[in-house]
């Protein structure tokens, strides 16, 4: 069971289960239908098929047994060919379709049924289904066929499938052995017995509605519904995969819409990202540039939602005149003249930043064609830091296979002193909270709790002491080595008895060199997705893009900027 927020912001519980099978044939169908019926008798239950052919009919049978009112269109993700040929591209679309189905129908339970048996062999099909289950924060019921398998072979198949499910970072809650004659049930159960319940179901032909009655009768005879429901109540820690986290950014942004300015309005990646966000009504956008030229380019790119944006020309005197006056006011101590202000505002990043200063936008995203310095400098000069903040720092949200962590500072401060390092840690903990992460801070060094000595260690330990004084309720450990911060096993040896060590999710590096190398090394070697940098400590959210940013990176950054503005 997982908890989530509905569109009204209320916390609700959702029972989810994925029915996965290496064979994905008749036996799997019997199990899926039986589980849907069992849940539907107790809860408002929906069905979701992540990858299914539009011509198959078994999904309609499942929907007929469901009780959430979900339609076939809502209940389906992508086509099997897409899932086979573009697994990484299909997964975010599946997450989006599932989330939209849940939001639209508000079920109490969802049964997710994996891909069907296919004449086209895909060796990675089962792994894909397990990954999707993790993306959808769902545990798994396995359905493994006993036909032409000895009990020992059934056991080996269950073990192999369980290992794949665990590798995907989710959990098996129960095992159905299908195609199992009653006279072999005891031997199979004895072979497969372990930590989860095992049920056996005899063979039934069931691919369409004609087999539904027989399938239901066999399932009901062999599988008590109360045992299925009890299995679904087992403890389950839902993973947060990169695809789930990225979609959650969009949902959080949409829940309280903000206005974000995009100064680089004539860049193709920017307008593609803008079109995606506008089509889904996730944020309001001000795009800086020539409206007619941007819309014409959008048409060439096949984009249909750009007209929902507001457009701001940089030579619009109605906006420019008050902007010049405000800039002169803010930079008066630097001797800023009107002529200098007008020249400064020919820079799109500066112009966009002033739209935020004037209250026309809640935040800004730039950097796809401008350097970090060009994005950050205007913000530091005219937006400035929040009251009580001594600096601006840069954090990355690192999306690992089953959770999200924060790495900082990886973008701004070269060699922070102890006070600055403490402020970076506290800022990073606040960033973690903003994105639903309960912060546990690790102050990184080459020493774990006094194992090493030197001025660099002293700096980190001083910063840790300052954090404990400034934020006494914040869970923090330092100094600590990365392995002891990351791994409970290593922490049990190096930091025995420390509750934070081994569970750190906010990693604070001692300087920019270490931070930048660290996040890029982890990103490239582990496959983690790095979202950011999030610029922390500014009065208004301004975030920088990599000049190599993909459209999805831009979408994510706009969404997180909107969340910061909330």
XYZ file of C-alpha atoms in Angstrom:
566
model
C 0.000 0.000 0.000
C 1.304 3.453 -0.902
C 0.169 6.904 0.146
C -0.240 9.833 -2.234
C -1.939 13.191 -2.527
C -5.068 13.609 -4.610
C -5.815 16.739 -6.652
C -7.338 18.367 -3.548
C -4.084 17.806 -1.656
C -5.551 15.167 0.692
C -3.433 12.161 1.686
C -5.016 8.925 0.417
C -3.970 5.278 0.495
C -3.764 3.192 -2.655
C -3.325 -0.574 -2.719
C -1.321 -1.519 -5.791
C -0.195 -4.866 -7.153
C 1.473 -5.872 -10.413
C 0.759 -9.312 -11.887
C 3.921 -10.450 -13.675
C 4.735 -13.709 -15.395
C 7.653 -14.966 -17.500
C 5.100 -16.788 -19.694
C 2.363 -14.129 -19.714
C -0.199 -16.607 -21.043
C -3.438 -18.275 -19.877
C -2.305 -18.895 -16.300
C -1.329 -15.261 -15.825
C -4.744 -14.252 -17.130
C -6.513 -16.453 -14.576
C -4.488 -14.873 -11.765
C -5.022 -11.308 -12.989
C -8.776 -11.793 -13.321
C -9.013 -13.491 -9.947
C -7.036 -10.775 -8.158
C -9.113 -8.009 -9.767
C -12.323 -9.739 -8.645
C -11.007 -10.293 -5.117
C -9.986 -6.673 -4.719
C -13.095 -5.302 -6.415
C -15.266 -7.078 -3.835
C -13.538 -5.094 -1.071
C -12.330 -1.837 -2.644
C -12.951 0.567 -5.503
C -10.559 -1.144 -7.905
C -9.053 -0.105 -11.230
C -6.950 -1.889 -13.831
C -3.913 -0.651 -15.729
C -2.048 -2.239 -18.636
C 1.364 -0.542 -19.123
C 1.943 -2.004 -22.595
C -0.862 -3.684 -24.498
C -2.069 -4.110 -28.077
C -5.141 -2.060 -28.908
C -6.730 -5.078 -30.627
C -6.551 -7.544 -27.708
C -9.708 -8.156 -25.671
C -8.476 -9.514 -22.326
C -8.118 -5.969 -20.962
C -11.854 -5.466 -21.547
C -12.573 -8.585 -19.473
C -10.477 -7.173 -16.608
C -12.203 -3.801 -16.879
C -15.553 -5.558 -16.699
C -14.558 -6.930 -13.300
C -13.163 -3.607 -12.035
C -15.172 -1.082 -10.040
C -13.397 2.280 -10.415
C -15.123 3.313 -13.642
C -11.823 3.451 -15.493
C -12.099 3.414 -19.296
C -9.972 1.360 -21.656
C -8.225 4.493 -22.878
C -7.352 5.497 -19.320
C -6.276 1.943 -18.476
C -3.624 1.578 -21.174
C -0.099 2.957 -21.544
C 1.899 2.278 -24.708
C 1.811 -0.314 -27.472
C 3.919 -3.507 -27.084
C 6.160 -2.567 -30.005
C 7.056 0.731 -28.323
C 7.788 -1.136 -25.099
C 9.994 -3.583 -26.969
C 11.932 -1.106 -29.100
C 12.151 1.942 -26.800
C 11.946 0.785 -23.206
C 13.610 3.871 -21.690
C 11.390 6.199 -23.701
C 8.244 4.210 -22.923
C 8.656 4.191 -19.139
C 8.005 7.918 -18.497
C 4.951 7.793 -20.766
C 3.646 4.782 -18.824
C 4.157 6.617 -15.516
C 2.286 9.628 -16.889
C -0.614 7.529 -18.206
C -0.911 5.612 -14.920
C -0.795 8.768 -12.804
C -3.429 10.432 -14.937
C -5.649 7.337 -14.667
C -5.342 7.277 -10.875
C -6.016 11.015 -10.592
C -9.029 10.786 -12.897
C -10.745 7.794 -11.247
C -9.562 7.972 -7.593
C -9.422 4.205 -6.993
C -8.669 2.555 -3.663
C -6.774 -0.240 -5.419
C -5.044 -0.714 -8.780
C -4.143 -4.009 -10.432
C -1.334 -3.584 -12.959
C -1.043 -6.421 -15.465
C 2.199 -6.838 -17.395
C 2.746 -7.418 -21.087
C 1.030 -10.294 -22.887
C 2.601 -13.335 -24.507
C 3.944 -12.393 -27.940
C 5.135 -14.163 -31.061
C 8.062 -11.724 -31.045
C 10.517 -12.888 -28.400
C 11.883 -10.144 -26.189
C 14.442 -11.507 -23.705
C 14.154 -8.333 -21.619
C 10.362 -8.361 -21.363
C 10.130 -9.618 -17.774
C 12.793 -7.188 -16.579
C 10.916 -4.363 -18.282
C 7.697 -5.333 -16.509
C 9.531 -5.418 -13.175
C 11.032 -1.979 -13.829
C 7.589 -0.603 -14.652
C 6.187 -2.060 -11.435
C 8.887 -0.153 -9.535
C 8.108 3.026 -11.512
C 4.474 2.705 -10.427
C 5.454 2.080 -6.763
C 3.875 -1.373 -6.961
C 4.824 -4.688 -5.349
C 4.435 -7.865 -7.376
C 2.470 -11.104 -7.502
C 4.365 -13.655 -9.590
C 2.511 -16.083 -11.847
C 4.782 -18.985 -12.881
C 3.581 -21.911 -14.984
C 4.145 -25.499 -13.780
C 3.440 -27.155 -17.125
C 6.480 -29.191 -18.275
C 8.354 -28.192 -15.093
C 9.247 -30.272 -12.075
C 8.635 -28.715 -8.653
C 12.369 -27.987 -8.448
C 12.277 -26.248 -11.828
C 9.279 -24.202 -10.738
C 11.258 -23.185 -7.645
C 14.272 -22.175 -9.748
C 12.035 -20.120 -12.050
C 10.406 -18.368 -9.094
C 13.834 -17.619 -7.612
C 15.107 -16.180 -10.913
C 12.029 -13.980 -11.317
C 12.212 -12.845 -7.686
C 15.831 -11.788 -8.198
C 14.864 -9.712 -11.242
C 12.047 -8.061 -9.285
C 14.444 -7.262 -6.435
C 16.974 -5.824 -8.889
C 14.232 -3.514 -10.157
C 13.859 -2.336 -6.519
C 10.423 -3.700 -5.781
C 9.152 -6.768 -3.881
C 7.315 -10.053 -4.474
C 4.348 -10.389 -2.076
C 3.009 -13.720 -3.302
C 3.483 -16.500 -5.864
C 0.828 -18.200 -8.007
C 1.870 -21.474 -9.631
C -0.423 -21.903 -12.617
C -1.142 -24.954 -14.744
C -0.624 -27.072 -11.624
C -2.784 -30.233 -11.286
C -4.300 -30.733 -7.859
C -2.343 -33.954 -7.301
C 0.935 -32.018 -7.666
C -0.055 -28.997 -5.583
C 1.448 -30.172 -2.305
C 4.812 -31.025 -3.887
C 4.982 -27.680 -5.702
C 4.022 -25.698 -2.599
C 6.642 -27.535 -0.560
C 9.322 -26.778 -3.173
C 8.444 -23.110 -3.566
C 7.638 -22.371 0.101
C 9.428 -19.330 1.490
C 8.670 -15.975 3.028
C 5.562 -15.221 0.941
C 2.326 -17.151 0.368
C 2.140 -19.640 -2.487
C -1.065 -20.634 -4.264
C -1.565 -23.245 -6.997
C -4.126 -22.971 -9.796
C -4.934 -25.693 -12.371
C -4.750 -25.013 -16.102
C -7.628 -23.078 -17.692
C -7.911 -21.774 -21.247
C -8.555 -18.057 -20.818
C -7.748 -15.424 -23.411
C -11.105 -13.703 -23.870
C -14.534 -13.330 -22.276
C -15.578 -16.892 -23.172
C -13.200 -18.299 -20.570
C -14.008 -15.863 -17.773
C -16.595 -17.951 -15.940
C -14.407 -21.063 -15.813
C -11.355 -19.006 -14.792
C -13.259 -17.359 -11.958
C -14.560 -20.685 -10.670
C -11.093 -22.295 -10.645
C -9.462 -19.291 -8.977
C -12.143 -19.046 -6.282
C -11.837 -22.759 -5.534
C -8.050 -22.681 -5.098
C -7.249 -19.180 -3.843
C -9.078 -17.763 -0.801
C -9.773 -14.067 -1.374
C -8.964 -13.207 2.240
C -5.463 -14.647 1.805
C -4.898 -12.465 -1.278
C -6.059 -9.353 0.567
C -3.908 -10.243 3.584
C -0.840 -10.627 1.352
C -1.425 -7.136 0.017
C -1.221 -5.741 3.546
C 2.400 -6.902 3.957
C 4.919 -4.100 4.669
C 6.220 -2.545 1.468
C 8.629 0.354 1.042
C 7.750 1.915 -2.289
C 10.765 2.855 -4.425
C 11.063 6.278 -6.027
C 12.506 5.652 -9.476
C 13.842 8.449 -11.705
C 10.786 8.224 -13.939
C 8.388 8.413 -11.003
C 10.267 11.333 -9.458
C 10.393 13.300 -12.690
C 6.655 12.853 -13.162
C 6.039 13.868 -9.542
C 7.764 17.177 -10.289
C 5.151 17.891 -12.934
C 2.297 16.955 -10.611
C 3.574 19.171 -7.795
C 4.118 22.078 -10.186
C 0.637 21.731 -11.641
C -0.994 21.629 -8.190
C -0.104 25.298 -7.562
C 0.672 26.882 -10.924
C 3.374 29.519 -11.082
C 4.700 31.708 -13.884
C 8.203 30.979 -15.146
C 10.121 33.142 -17.602
C 12.250 31.573 -20.348
C 14.715 34.167 -21.710
C 16.060 31.890 -24.463
C 12.784 31.811 -26.366
C 14.136 31.230 -29.840
C 16.037 28.021 -28.965
C 14.318 24.874 -30.317
C 14.784 22.826 -27.129
C 13.248 25.612 -25.064
C 10.140 25.924 -27.190
C 9.698 22.125 -27.367
C 9.835 21.978 -23.567
C 7.486 24.956 -23.336
C 4.983 23.274 -25.650
C 5.032 20.100 -23.511
C 4.436 22.057 -20.295
C 1.732 24.271 -21.777
C -0.115 21.356 -23.370
C -0.392 19.727 -19.926
C -1.223 23.013 -18.143
C 1.666 22.532 -15.692
C 2.937 26.133 -15.476
C 2.313 29.549 -16.956
C 5.178 30.686 -19.169
C 6.579 34.003 -20.347
C 8.769 33.410 -23.373
C 11.175 36.235 -24.181
C 11.495 36.930 -27.892
C 9.552 37.736 -31.040
C 6.128 36.109 -30.757
C 5.521 35.674 -34.487
C 8.964 34.172 -35.097
C 8.659 31.751 -32.160
C 5.164 30.617 -33.145
C 6.257 30.139 -36.764
C 9.184 27.995 -35.639
C 6.823 26.072 -33.388
C 4.620 25.238 -36.361
C 7.674 24.008 -38.275
C 8.464 21.721 -35.327
C 4.878 20.435 -35.171
C 4.092 22.120 -31.848
C 0.490 23.037 -31.087
C 0.347 24.639 -27.623
C 2.814 27.525 -27.733
C 0.027 30.070 -28.160
C -0.918 29.423 -24.511
C 2.294 31.214 -23.464
C 2.725 34.918 -22.878
C 5.382 36.465 -25.085
C 7.565 39.408 -24.165
C 9.522 41.385 -26.733
C 12.676 43.013 -25.365
C 11.955 46.335 -27.115
C 8.481 46.767 -25.568
C 8.790 50.220 -24.032
C 5.814 49.703 -21.698
C 7.805 47.002 -19.938
C 11.283 48.366 -20.617
C 10.773 51.828 -19.089
C 9.833 50.647 -15.573
C 12.457 47.933 -15.856
C 15.168 50.539 -16.562
C 13.999 52.652 -13.624
C 14.011 49.657 -11.276
C 17.447 48.529 -12.401
C 18.855 52.015 -11.846
C 17.336 51.973 -8.358
C 18.755 48.552 -7.495
C 22.215 49.361 -8.849
C 22.370 52.980 -7.688
C 25.337 52.296 -5.422
C 27.208 51.049 -8.477
C 26.416 54.255 -10.339
C 24.052 52.664 -12.850
C 22.735 55.223 -15.378
C 19.679 54.923 -17.604
C 21.912 54.474 -20.645
C 23.863 51.708 -18.907
C 20.638 50.074 -17.752
C 19.226 49.995 -21.283
C 22.447 48.467 -22.564
C 22.418 45.872 -19.775
C 18.835 44.947 -20.607
C 19.742 43.993 -24.164
C 21.014 40.787 -22.506
C 18.061 38.347 -22.488
C 19.130 36.769 -19.178
C 19.170 40.182 -17.492
C 15.874 41.146 -19.128
C 14.254 37.901 -17.952
C 15.622 38.325 -14.436
C 14.102 41.793 -14.231
C 10.701 40.338 -15.178
C 11.009 38.294 -11.981
C 12.109 41.372 -9.987
C 9.092 43.321 -11.252
C 6.762 40.518 -10.140
C 5.657 39.544 -13.634
C 7.112 36.031 -13.148
C 7.747 33.801 -10.134
C 11.017 32.315 -11.379
C 13.419 31.966 -14.293
C 15.127 29.136 -16.173
C 18.033 29.849 -18.508
C 21.369 28.443 -19.611
C 20.627 26.295 -22.661
C 22.701 28.707 -24.760
C 24.125 30.942 -22.027
C 26.860 30.171 -19.518
C 26.143 29.588 -15.844
C 27.786 32.943 -15.091
C 25.375 34.728 -17.443
C 22.427 33.105 -15.697
C 23.608 33.531 -12.115
C 25.220 37.000 -12.276
C 21.980 38.959 -12.897
C 20.223 37.033 -10.135
C 22.989 37.769 -7.643
C 22.981 41.452 -8.575
C 19.261 42.220 -8.570
C 17.340 39.343 -6.950
C 19.973 38.786 -4.270
C 19.870 36.332 -1.394
C 17.009 35.616 0.987
C 17.055 37.401 4.342
C 19.399 35.571 6.667
C 21.189 33.780 3.827
C 24.877 34.463 3.385
C 25.340 32.847 -0.019
C 23.881 31.122 -3.058
C 24.753 27.466 -3.616
C 24.010 24.881 -6.270
C 22.506 21.448 -5.554
C 21.662 18.540 -7.824
C 18.750 16.184 -7.279
C 20.325 12.802 -8.009
C 17.689 10.287 -9.117
C 18.950 6.791 -8.358
C 17.197 3.548 -9.197
C 15.003 3.544 -6.102
C 15.400 6.914 -4.368
C 16.414 10.558 -4.773
C 19.331 12.262 -3.011
C 20.699 15.814 -2.929
C 24.350 16.605 -3.774
C 25.771 20.078 -2.934
C 27.535 22.383 -3.562
C 28.351 21.256 -7.093
C 28.051 24.553 -8.968
C 28.865 27.807 -7.181
C 31.209 28.063 -4.169
C 34.875 27.235 -4.687
C 36.231 26.796 -1.164
C 33.561 27.540 1.446
C 34.616 28.236 5.022
C 32.949 26.432 7.941
C 30.077 28.928 8.259
C 29.422 28.810 4.520
C 29.593 25.017 4.444
C 27.045 24.876 7.252
C 24.741 27.231 5.347
C 25.070 25.090 2.210
C 24.048 22.041 4.251
C 21.016 23.775 5.758
C 19.954 25.135 2.350
C 20.305 21.660 0.842
C 18.188 20.134 3.600
C 15.450 22.681 2.829
C 15.680 21.758 -0.853
C 15.270 18.100 0.073
C 12.150 18.892 2.107
C 10.680 20.872 -0.790
C 10.811 17.745 -2.925
C 9.385 15.354 -0.350
C 12.710 14.013 0.977
C 13.184 13.697 4.743
C 16.729 15.132 4.970
C 19.574 13.194 6.547
C 22.743 15.218 5.994
C 26.236 13.862 5.578
C 29.177 16.291 5.779
C 31.671 14.572 3.512
C 35.401 14.246 4.082
C 38.195 11.674 3.932
C 37.561 10.987 7.628
C 34.670 9.267 9.406
C 34.000 10.572 12.907
C 37.632 11.256 13.719
C 39.313 8.417 11.817
C 41.501 10.906 9.931
C 43.139 14.183 10.869
C 44.053 17.402 9.070
C 42.843 20.936 8.385
C 40.266 19.786 5.814
C 38.720 17.450 8.379
C 38.754 20.200 10.998
C 36.831 22.454 8.604
C 34.101 19.874 8.040
C 33.797 19.062 11.738
C 33.537 22.757 12.585
C 30.799 23.127 9.963
C 28.964 20.146 11.452
C 29.075 21.762 14.910
C 27.655 24.998 13.463
C 24.781 23.076 11.816
C 23.891 21.421 15.121
C 23.748 24.847 16.717
C 21.791 26.574 13.920
C 19.452 23.667 13.116
C 19.362 21.394 16.156
C 16.487 19.273 14.790
C 18.303 18.465 11.536
C 19.685 14.915 11.275
C 23.386 15.350 10.419
C 26.610 13.370 10.637
C 30.124 14.611 10.001
C 32.799 14.336 9.152
C 32.001 11.182 7.209
C 33.368 9.362 4.178
C 31.045 8.789 1.252
C 30.915 5.012 1.663
C 29.964 5.264 5.333
C 27.339 7.880 4.498
C 25.844 5.776 1.700
C 26.057 2.161 2.867
C 24.457 0.801 6.067
C 26.910 -2.100 5.900
C 29.963 0.167 5.832
C 28.409 2.466 8.435
C 27.972 -0.462 10.813
C 31.757 -0.765 10.877
C 32.978 2.799 10.436
C 30.223 4.681 12.314
C 28.750 2.088 14.632
C 25.782 3.391 16.592
C 25.243 6.500 14.452
C 21.635 6.668 13.208
C 22.352 8.928 10.233
C 25.419 7.159 8.830
C 24.447 4.696 6.111
C 21.163 6.524 5.511
C 22.382 9.908 4.240
C 20.354 11.464 1.429
C 21.819 14.994 1.481
C 25.518 14.802 0.630
C 27.474 18.001 1.302
C 30.883 18.107 -0.360
C 33.695 20.137 1.235
C 34.428 22.233 -1.877
C 33.362 22.811 -5.462
C 36.098 20.616 -6.908
C 34.938 17.595 -4.909
C 31.255 18.340 -5.476
C 31.434 18.792 -9.226
C 33.633 15.737 -9.714
C 31.485 13.729 -7.306
C 28.114 14.327 -8.914
C 29.429 13.791 -12.446
C 31.303 10.620 -11.473
C 28.191 9.185 -9.813
C 25.937 10.309 -12.669
C 28.069 8.746 -15.380
C 29.083 5.556 -13.569
C 25.782 4.665 -11.886
C 23.308 5.863 -14.496
C 21.681 8.226 -11.991
C 19.762 11.131 -13.517
C 21.015 14.511 -12.291
C 18.308 17.204 -12.142
C 19.614 20.713 -11.621
C 21.514 22.588 -10.503
C 18.965 24.045 -8.124
C 20.252 27.459 -7.089
C 19.674 27.733 -3.337
C 19.461 30.877 -1.219
C 18.070 33.338 -3.762
C 15.080 35.546 -2.975
C 13.322 34.163 -6.046
C 14.041 30.880 -7.834
C 16.436 31.111 -10.763
C 17.843 27.896 -12.180
C 20.572 27.159 -14.650
C 20.554 24.661 -17.514
C 23.475 22.815 -18.978
C 24.192 23.958 -22.534
C 23.857 20.272 -23.429
C 20.435 20.021 -21.760
C 17.877 17.734 -23.365
C 14.230 18.761 -23.718
C 13.342 16.515 -20.753
C 16.032 18.232 -18.657
C 14.466 21.609 -19.426
C 10.979 20.321 -18.569
C 12.263 19.004 -15.230
C 14.087 22.234 -14.402
C 11.073 24.415 -15.164
C 8.924 22.178 -12.964
C 11.332 22.245 -10.023
C 11.656 26.031 -10.369
C 7.877 26.314 -10.139
C 7.892 24.095 -7.033
C 10.550 26.292 -5.420
C 8.343 29.316 -6.156
C 5.481 27.683 -4.266
